[in-house]
mmCIF file of N, CA and C in Angstrom:
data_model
loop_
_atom_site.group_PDB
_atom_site.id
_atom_site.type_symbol
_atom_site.label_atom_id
_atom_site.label_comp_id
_atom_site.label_asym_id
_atom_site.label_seq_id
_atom_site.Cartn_x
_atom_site.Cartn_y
_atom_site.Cartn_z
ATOM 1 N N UNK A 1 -12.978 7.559 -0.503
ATOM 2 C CA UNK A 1 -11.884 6.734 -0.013
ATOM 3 C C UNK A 1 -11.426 5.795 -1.121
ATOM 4 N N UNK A 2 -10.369 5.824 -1.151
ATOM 5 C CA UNK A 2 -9.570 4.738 -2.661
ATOM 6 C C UNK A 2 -8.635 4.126 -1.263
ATOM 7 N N UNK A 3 -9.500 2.445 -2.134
ATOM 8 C CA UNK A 3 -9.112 0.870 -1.841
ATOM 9 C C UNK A 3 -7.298 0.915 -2.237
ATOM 10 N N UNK A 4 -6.406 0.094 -1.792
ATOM 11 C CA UNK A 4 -5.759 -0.222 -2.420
ATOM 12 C C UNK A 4 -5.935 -1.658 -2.313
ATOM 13 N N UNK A 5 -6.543 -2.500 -3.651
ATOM 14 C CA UNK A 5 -6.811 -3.648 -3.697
ATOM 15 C C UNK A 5 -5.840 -4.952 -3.289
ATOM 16 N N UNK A 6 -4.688 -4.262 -3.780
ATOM 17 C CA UNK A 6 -3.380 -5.515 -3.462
ATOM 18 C C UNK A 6 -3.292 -5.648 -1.742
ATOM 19 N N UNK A 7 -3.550 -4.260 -1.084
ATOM 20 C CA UNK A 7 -2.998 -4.677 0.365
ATOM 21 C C UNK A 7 -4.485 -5.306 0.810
ATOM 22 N N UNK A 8 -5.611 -4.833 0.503
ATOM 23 C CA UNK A 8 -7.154 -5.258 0.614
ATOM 24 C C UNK A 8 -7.167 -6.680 0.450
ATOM 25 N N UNK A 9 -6.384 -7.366 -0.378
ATOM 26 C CA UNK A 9 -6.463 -8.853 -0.277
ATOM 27 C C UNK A 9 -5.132 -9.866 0.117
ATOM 28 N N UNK A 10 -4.353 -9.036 0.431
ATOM 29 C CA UNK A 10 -3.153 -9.390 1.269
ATOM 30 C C UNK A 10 -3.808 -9.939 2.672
ATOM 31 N N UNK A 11 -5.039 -8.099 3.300
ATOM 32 C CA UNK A 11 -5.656 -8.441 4.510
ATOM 33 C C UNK A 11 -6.429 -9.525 4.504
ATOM 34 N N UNK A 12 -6.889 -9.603 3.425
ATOM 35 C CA UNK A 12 -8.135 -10.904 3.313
ATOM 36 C C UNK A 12 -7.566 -12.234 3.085
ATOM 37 N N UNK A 13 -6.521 -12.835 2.491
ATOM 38 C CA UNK A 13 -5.791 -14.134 2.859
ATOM 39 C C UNK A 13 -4.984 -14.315 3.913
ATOM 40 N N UNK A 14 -4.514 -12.749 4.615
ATOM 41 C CA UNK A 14 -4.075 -13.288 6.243
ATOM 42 C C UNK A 14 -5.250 -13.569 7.036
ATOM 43 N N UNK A 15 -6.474 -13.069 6.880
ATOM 44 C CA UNK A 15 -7.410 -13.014 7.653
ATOM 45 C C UNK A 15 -7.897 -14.550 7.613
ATOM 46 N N UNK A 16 -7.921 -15.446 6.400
ATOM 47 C CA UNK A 16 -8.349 -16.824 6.619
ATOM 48 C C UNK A 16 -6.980 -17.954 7.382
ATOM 49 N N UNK A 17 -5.802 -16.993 6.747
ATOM 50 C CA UNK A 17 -5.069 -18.033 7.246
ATOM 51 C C UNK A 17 -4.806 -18.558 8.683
ATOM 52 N N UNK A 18 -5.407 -17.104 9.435
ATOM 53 C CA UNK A 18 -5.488 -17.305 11.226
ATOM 54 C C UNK A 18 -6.777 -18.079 11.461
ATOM 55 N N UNK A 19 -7.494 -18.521 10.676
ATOM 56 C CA UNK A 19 -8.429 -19.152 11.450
ATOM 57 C C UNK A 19 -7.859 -20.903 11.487
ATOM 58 N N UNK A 20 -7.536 -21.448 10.438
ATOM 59 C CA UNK A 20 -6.956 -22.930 11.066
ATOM 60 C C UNK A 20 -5.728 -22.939 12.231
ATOM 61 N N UNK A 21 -5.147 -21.498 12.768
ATOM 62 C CA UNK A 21 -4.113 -21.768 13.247
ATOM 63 C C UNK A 21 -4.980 -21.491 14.865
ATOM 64 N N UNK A 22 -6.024 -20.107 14.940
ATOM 65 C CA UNK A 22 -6.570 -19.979 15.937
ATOM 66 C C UNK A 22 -7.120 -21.434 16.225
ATOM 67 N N UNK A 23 -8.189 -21.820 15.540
ATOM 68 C CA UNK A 23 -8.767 -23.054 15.399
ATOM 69 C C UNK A 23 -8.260 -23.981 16.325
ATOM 70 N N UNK A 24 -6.856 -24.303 15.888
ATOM 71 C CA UNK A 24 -5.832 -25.514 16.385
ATOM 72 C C UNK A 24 -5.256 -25.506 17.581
ATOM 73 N N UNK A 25 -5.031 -24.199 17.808
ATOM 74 C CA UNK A 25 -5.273 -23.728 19.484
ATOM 75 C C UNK A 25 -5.826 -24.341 20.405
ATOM 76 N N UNK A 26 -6.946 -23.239 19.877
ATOM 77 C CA UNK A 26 -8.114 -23.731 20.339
ATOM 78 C C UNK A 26 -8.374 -24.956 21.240
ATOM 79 N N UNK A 27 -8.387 -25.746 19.855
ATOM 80 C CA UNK A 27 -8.954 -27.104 20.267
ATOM 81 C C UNK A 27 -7.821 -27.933 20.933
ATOM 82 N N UNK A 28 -6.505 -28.076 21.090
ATOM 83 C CA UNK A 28 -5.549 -28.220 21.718
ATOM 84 C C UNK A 28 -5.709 -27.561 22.684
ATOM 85 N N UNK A 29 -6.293 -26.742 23.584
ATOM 86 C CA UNK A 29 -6.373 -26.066 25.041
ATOM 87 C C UNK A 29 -7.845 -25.876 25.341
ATOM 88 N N UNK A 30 -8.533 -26.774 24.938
ATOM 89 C CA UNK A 30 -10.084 -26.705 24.638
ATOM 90 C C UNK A 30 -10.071 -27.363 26.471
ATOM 91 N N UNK A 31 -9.460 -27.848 26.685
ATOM 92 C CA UNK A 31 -9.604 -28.713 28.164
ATOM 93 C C UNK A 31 -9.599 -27.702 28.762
ATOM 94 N N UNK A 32 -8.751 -26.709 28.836
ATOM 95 C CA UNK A 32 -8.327 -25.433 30.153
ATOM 96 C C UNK A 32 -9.608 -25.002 30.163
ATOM 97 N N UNK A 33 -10.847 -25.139 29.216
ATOM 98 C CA UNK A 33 -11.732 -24.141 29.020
ATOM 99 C C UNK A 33 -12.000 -23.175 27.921
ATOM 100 N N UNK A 34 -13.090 -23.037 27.783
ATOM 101 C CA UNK A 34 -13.568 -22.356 26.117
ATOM 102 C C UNK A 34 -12.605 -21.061 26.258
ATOM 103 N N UNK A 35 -13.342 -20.288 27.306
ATOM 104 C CA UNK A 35 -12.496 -19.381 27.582
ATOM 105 C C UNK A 35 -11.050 -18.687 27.628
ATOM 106 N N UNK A 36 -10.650 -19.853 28.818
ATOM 107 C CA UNK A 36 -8.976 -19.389 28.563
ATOM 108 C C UNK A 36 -8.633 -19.887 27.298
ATOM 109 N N UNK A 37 -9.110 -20.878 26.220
ATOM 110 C CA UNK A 37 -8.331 -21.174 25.078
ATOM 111 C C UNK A 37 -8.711 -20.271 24.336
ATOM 112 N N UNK A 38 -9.851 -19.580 24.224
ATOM 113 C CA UNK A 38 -9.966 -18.309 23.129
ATOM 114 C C UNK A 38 -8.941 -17.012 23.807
ATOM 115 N N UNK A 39 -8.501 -16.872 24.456
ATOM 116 C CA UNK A 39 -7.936 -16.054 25.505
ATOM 117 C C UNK A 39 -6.529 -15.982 24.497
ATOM 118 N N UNK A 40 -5.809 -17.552 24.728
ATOM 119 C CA UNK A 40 -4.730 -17.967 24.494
ATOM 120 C C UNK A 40 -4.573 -17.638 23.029
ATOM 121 N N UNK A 41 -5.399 -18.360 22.003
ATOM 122 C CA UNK A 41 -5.336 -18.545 21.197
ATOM 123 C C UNK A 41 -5.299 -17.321 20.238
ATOM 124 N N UNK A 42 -5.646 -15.884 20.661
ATOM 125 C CA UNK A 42 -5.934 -15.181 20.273
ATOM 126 C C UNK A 42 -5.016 -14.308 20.578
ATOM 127 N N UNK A 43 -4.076 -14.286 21.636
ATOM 128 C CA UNK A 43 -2.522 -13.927 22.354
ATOM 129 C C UNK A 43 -1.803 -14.222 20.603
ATOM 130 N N UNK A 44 -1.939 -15.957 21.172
ATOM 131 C CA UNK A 44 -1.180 -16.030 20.138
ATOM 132 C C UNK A 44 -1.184 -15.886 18.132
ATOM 133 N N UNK A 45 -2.606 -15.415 18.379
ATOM 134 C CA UNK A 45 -2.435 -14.966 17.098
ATOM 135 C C UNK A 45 -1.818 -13.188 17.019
ATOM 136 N N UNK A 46 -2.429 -12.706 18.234
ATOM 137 C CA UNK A 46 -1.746 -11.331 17.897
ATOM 138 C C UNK A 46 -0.189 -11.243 17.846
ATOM 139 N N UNK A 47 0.486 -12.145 18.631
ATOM 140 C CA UNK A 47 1.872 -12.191 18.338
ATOM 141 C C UNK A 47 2.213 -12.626 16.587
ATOM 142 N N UNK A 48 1.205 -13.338 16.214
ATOM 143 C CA UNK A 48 1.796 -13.869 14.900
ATOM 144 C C UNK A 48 1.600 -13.076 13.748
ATOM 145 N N UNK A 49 0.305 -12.330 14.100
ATOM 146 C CA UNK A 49 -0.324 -11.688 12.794
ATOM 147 C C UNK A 49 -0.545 -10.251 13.145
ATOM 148 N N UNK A 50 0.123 -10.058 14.365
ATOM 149 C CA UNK A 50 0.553 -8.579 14.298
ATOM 150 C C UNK A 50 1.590 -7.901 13.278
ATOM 151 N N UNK A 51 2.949 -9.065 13.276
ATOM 152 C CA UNK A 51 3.326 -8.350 12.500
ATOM 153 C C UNK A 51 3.387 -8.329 11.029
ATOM 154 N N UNK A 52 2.559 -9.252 10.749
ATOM 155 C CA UNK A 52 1.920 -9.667 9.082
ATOM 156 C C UNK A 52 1.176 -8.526 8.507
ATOM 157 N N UNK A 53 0.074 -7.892 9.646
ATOM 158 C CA UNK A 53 -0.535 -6.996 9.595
ATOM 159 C C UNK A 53 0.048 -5.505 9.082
ATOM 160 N N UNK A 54 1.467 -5.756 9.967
ATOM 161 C CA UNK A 54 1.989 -4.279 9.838
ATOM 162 C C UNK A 54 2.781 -4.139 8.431
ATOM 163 N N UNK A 55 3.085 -5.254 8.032
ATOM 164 C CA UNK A 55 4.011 -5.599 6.837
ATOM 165 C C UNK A 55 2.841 -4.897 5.489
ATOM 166 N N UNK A 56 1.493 -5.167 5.778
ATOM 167 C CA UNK A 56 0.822 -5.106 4.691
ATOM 168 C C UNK A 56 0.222 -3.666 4.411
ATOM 169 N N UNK A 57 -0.022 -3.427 5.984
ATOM 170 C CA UNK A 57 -0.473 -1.682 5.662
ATOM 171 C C UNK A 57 0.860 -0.747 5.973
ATOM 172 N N UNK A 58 1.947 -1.231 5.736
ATOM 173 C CA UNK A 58 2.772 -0.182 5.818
ATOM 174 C C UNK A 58 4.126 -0.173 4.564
ATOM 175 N N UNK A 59 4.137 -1.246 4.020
ATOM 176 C CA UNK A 59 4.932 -1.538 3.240
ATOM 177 C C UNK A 59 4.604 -1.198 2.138
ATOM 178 N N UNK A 60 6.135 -0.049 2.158
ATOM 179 C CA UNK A 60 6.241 0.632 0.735
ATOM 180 C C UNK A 60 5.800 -0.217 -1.001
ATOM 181 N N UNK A 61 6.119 -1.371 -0.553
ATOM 182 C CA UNK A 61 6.170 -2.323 -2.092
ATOM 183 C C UNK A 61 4.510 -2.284 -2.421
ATOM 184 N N UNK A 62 3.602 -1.916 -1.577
ATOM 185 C CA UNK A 62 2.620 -2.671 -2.081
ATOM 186 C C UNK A 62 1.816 -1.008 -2.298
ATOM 187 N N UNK A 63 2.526 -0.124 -2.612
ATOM 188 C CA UNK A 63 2.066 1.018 -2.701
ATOM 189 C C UNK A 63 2.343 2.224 -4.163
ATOM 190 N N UNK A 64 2.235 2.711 -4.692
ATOM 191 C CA UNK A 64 2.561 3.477 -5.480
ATOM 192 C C UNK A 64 3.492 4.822 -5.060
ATOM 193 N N UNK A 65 4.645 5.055 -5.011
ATOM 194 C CA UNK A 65 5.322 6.374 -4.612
ATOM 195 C C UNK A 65 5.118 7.411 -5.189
ATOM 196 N N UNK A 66 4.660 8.868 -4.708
ATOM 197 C CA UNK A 66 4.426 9.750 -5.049
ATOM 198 C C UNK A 66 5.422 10.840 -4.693
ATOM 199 N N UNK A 67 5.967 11.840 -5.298
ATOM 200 C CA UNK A 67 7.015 13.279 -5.129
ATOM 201 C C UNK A 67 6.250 14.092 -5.410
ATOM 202 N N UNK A 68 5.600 14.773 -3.911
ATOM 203 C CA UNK A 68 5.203 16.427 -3.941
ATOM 204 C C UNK A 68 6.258 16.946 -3.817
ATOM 205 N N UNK A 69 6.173 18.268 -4.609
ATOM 206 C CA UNK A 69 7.316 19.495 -4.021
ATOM 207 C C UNK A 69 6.351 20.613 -4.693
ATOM 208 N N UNK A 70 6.228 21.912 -3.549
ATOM 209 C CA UNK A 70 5.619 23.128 -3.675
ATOM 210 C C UNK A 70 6.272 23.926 -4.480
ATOM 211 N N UNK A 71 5.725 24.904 -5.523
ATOM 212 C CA UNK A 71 6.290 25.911 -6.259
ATOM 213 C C UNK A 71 7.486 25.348 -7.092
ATOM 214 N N UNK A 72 6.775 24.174 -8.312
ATOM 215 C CA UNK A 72 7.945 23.677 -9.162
ATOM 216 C C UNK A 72 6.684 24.863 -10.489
ATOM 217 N N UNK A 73 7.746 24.254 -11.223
ATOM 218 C CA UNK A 73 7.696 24.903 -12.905
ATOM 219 C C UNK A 73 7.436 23.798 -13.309
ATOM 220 N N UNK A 74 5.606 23.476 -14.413
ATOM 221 C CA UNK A 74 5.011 22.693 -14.754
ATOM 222 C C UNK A 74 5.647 21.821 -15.771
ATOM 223 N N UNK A 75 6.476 20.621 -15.916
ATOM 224 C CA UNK A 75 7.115 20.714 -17.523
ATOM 225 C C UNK A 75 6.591 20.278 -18.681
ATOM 226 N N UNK A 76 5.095 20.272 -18.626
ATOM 227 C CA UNK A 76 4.190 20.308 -19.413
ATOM 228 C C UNK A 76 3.586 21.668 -19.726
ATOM 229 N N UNK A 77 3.375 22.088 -19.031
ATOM 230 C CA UNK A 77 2.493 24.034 -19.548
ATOM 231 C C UNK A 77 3.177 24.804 -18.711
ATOM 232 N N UNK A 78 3.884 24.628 -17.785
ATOM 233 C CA UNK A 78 5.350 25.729 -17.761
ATOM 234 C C UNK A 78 4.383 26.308 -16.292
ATOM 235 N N UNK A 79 3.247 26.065 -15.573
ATOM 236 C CA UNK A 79 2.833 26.624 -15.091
ATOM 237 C C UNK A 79 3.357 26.872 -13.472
ATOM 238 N N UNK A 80 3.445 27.801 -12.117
ATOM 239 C CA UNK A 80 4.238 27.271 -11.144
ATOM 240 C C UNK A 80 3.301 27.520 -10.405
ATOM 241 N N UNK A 81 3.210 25.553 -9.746
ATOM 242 C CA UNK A 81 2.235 25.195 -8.607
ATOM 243 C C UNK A 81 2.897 24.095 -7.881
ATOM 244 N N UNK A 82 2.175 23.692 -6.843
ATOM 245 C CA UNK A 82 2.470 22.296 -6.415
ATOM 246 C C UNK A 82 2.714 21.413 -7.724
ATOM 247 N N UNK A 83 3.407 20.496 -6.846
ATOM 248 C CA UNK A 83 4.289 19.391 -8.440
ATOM 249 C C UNK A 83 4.253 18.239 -8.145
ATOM 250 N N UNK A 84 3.875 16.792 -8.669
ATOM 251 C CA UNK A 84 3.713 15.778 -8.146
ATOM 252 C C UNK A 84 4.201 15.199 -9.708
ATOM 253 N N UNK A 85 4.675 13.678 -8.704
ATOM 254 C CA UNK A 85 5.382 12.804 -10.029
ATOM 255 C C UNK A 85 5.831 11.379 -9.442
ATOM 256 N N UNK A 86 5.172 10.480 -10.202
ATOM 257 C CA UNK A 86 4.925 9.370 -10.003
ATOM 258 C C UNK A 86 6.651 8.715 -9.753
ATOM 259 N N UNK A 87 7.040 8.242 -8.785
ATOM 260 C CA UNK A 87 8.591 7.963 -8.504
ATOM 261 C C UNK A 87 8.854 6.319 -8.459
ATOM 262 N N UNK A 88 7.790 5.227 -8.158
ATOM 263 C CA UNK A 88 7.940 4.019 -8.399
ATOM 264 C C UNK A 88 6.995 3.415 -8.318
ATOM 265 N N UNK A 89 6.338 2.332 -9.130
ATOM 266 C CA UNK A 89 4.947 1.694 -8.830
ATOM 267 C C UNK A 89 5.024 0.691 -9.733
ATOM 268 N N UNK A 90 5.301 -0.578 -8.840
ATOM 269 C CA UNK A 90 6.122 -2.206 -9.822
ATOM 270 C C UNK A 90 7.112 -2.064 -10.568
ATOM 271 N N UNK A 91 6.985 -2.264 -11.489
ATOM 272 C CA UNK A 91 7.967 -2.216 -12.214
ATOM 273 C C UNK A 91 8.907 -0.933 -13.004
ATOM 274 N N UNK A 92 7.858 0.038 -13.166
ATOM 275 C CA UNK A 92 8.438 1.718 -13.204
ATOM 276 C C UNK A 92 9.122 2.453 -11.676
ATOM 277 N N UNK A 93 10.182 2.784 -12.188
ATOM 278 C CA UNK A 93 10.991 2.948 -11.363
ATOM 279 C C UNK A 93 11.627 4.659 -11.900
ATOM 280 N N UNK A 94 11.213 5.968 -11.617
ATOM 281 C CA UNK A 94 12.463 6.561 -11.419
ATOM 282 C C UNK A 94 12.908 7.198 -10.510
ATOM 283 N N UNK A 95 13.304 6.168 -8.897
ATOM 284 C CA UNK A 95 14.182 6.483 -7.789
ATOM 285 C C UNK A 95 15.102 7.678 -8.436
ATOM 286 N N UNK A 96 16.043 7.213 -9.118
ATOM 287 C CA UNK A 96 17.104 7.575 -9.266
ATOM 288 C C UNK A 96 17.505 8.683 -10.348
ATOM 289 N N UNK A 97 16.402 8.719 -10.815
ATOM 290 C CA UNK A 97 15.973 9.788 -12.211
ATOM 291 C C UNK A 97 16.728 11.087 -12.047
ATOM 292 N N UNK A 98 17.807 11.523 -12.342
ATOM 293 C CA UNK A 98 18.792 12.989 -12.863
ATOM 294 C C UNK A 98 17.770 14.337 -12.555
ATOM 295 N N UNK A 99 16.785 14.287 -13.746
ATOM 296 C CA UNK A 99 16.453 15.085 -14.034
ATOM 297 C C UNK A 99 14.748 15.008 -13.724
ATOM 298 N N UNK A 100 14.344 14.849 -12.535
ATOM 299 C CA UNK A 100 12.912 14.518 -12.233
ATOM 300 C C UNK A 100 11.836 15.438 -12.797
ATOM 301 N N UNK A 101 10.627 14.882 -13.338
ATOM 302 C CA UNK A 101 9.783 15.800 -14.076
ATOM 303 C C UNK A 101 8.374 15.854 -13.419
ATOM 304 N N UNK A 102 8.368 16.943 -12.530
ATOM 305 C CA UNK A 102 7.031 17.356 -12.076
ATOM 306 C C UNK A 102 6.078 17.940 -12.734
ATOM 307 N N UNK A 103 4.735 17.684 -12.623
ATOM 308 C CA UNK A 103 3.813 18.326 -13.381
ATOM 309 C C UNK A 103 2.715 18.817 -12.308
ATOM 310 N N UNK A 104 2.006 20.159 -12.081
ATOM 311 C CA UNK A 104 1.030 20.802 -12.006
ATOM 312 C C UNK A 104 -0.463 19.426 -11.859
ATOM 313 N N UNK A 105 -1.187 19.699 -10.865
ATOM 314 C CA UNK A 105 -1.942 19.085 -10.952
ATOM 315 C C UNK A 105 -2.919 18.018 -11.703
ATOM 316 N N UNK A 106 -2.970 18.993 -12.520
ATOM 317 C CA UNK A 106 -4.198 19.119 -13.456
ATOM 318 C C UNK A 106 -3.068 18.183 -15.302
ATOM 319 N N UNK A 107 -1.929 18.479 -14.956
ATOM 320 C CA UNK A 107 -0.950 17.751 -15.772
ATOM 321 C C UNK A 107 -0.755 16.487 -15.467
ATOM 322 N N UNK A 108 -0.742 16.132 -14.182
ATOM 323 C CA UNK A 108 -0.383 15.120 -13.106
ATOM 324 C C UNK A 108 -1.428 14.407 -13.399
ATOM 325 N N UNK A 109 -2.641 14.180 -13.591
ATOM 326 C CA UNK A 109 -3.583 13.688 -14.110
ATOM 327 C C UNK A 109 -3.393 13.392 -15.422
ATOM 328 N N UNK A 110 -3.360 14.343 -16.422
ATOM 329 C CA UNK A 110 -3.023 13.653 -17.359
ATOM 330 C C UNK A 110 -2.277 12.700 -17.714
ATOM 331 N N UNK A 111 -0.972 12.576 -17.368
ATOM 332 C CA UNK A 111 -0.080 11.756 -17.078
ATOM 333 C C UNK A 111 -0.366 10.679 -16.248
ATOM 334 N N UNK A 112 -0.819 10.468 -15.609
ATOM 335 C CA UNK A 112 -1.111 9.335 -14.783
ATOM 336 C C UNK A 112 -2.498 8.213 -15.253
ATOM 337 N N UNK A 113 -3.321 9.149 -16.073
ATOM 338 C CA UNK A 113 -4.293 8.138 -17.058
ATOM 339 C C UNK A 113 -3.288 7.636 -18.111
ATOM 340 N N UNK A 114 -2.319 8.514 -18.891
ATOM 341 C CA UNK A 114 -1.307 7.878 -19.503
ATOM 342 C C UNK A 114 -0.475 6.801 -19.398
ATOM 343 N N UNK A 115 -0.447 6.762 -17.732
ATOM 344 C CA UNK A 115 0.702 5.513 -17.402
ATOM 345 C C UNK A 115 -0.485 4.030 -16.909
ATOM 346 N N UNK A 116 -1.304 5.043 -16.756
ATOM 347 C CA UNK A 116 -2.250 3.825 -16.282
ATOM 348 C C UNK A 116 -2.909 3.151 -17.652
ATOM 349 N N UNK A 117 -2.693 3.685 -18.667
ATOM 350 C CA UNK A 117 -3.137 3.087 -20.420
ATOM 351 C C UNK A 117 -1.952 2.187 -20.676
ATOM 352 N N UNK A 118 -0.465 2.579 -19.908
ATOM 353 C CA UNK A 118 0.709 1.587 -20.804
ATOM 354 C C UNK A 118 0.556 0.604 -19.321
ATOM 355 N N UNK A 119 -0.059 0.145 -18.228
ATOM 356 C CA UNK A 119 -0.513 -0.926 -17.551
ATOM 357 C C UNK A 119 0.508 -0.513 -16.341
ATOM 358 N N UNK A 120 0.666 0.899 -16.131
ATOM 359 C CA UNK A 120 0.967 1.368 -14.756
ATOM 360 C C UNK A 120 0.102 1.232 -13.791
ATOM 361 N N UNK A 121 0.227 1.180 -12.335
ATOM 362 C CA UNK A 121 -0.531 1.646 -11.243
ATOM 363 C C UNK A 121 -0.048 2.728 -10.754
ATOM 364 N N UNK A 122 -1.072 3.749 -10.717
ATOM 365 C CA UNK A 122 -0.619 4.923 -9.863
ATOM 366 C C UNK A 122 -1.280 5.275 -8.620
ATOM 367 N N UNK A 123 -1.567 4.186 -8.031
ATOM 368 C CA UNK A 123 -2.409 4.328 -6.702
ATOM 369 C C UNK A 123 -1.814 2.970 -6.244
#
């Protein structure tokens, strides 16, 4: 299983930031009872940090884009297999690229320790 560290600690500073807010709840409805205020308080965190949650494991930005396409022509060793090619990850960008260059697996690797030497992420 491969971490992706950026959303891994996205989860881990939302995860502290609900506790002073559960907390404050809390103790503001601490009279109704331990109970109903953990009840409440925990409502209202799922309303808040539900959708914080979804922002982090689903959002394209915090991810590396990848282009499969089956039965390309390798444009490194000419070979024809599945084709993969790194399409945006921070600051490398080719959305919009003319002439897109897929490579063969085993090329695709190579290339991708390559981009990860000039301070790419490809994961």
């Amino acid at each position: 299983m491969r971490i992706n560290f950026k959303r891994y600690a996205l989860y881990l500073l939302r995860w502290q930031a609900s506790t002073p807010i559960l907390a404050g709840v809390g103790i503001l409805l601490a009279e109704m009872g331990y109970l109903i205020a953990a009840v409440i308080a925990n409502l209202i965190g799922g309303l808040i940090f539900f959708w914080v949650d979804q922002f982090i494991f689903t959002s394209q930005t915090l991810a590396a884009q990848w282009d499969v396409k089956e039965n390309i022509t390798c444009v490194d060793c000419g070979r024809v297999a599945r084709g993969y090619r790194l399409v945006r990850s921070g600051d490398y960008d080719k959305t919009n690229d003319v002439v897109p260059e897929f490579r063969c697996e085993e090329c695709s690797k190579k290339k991708a320790e390559e981009l990860r030497n000039r301070g790419i992420k490809t994961e």
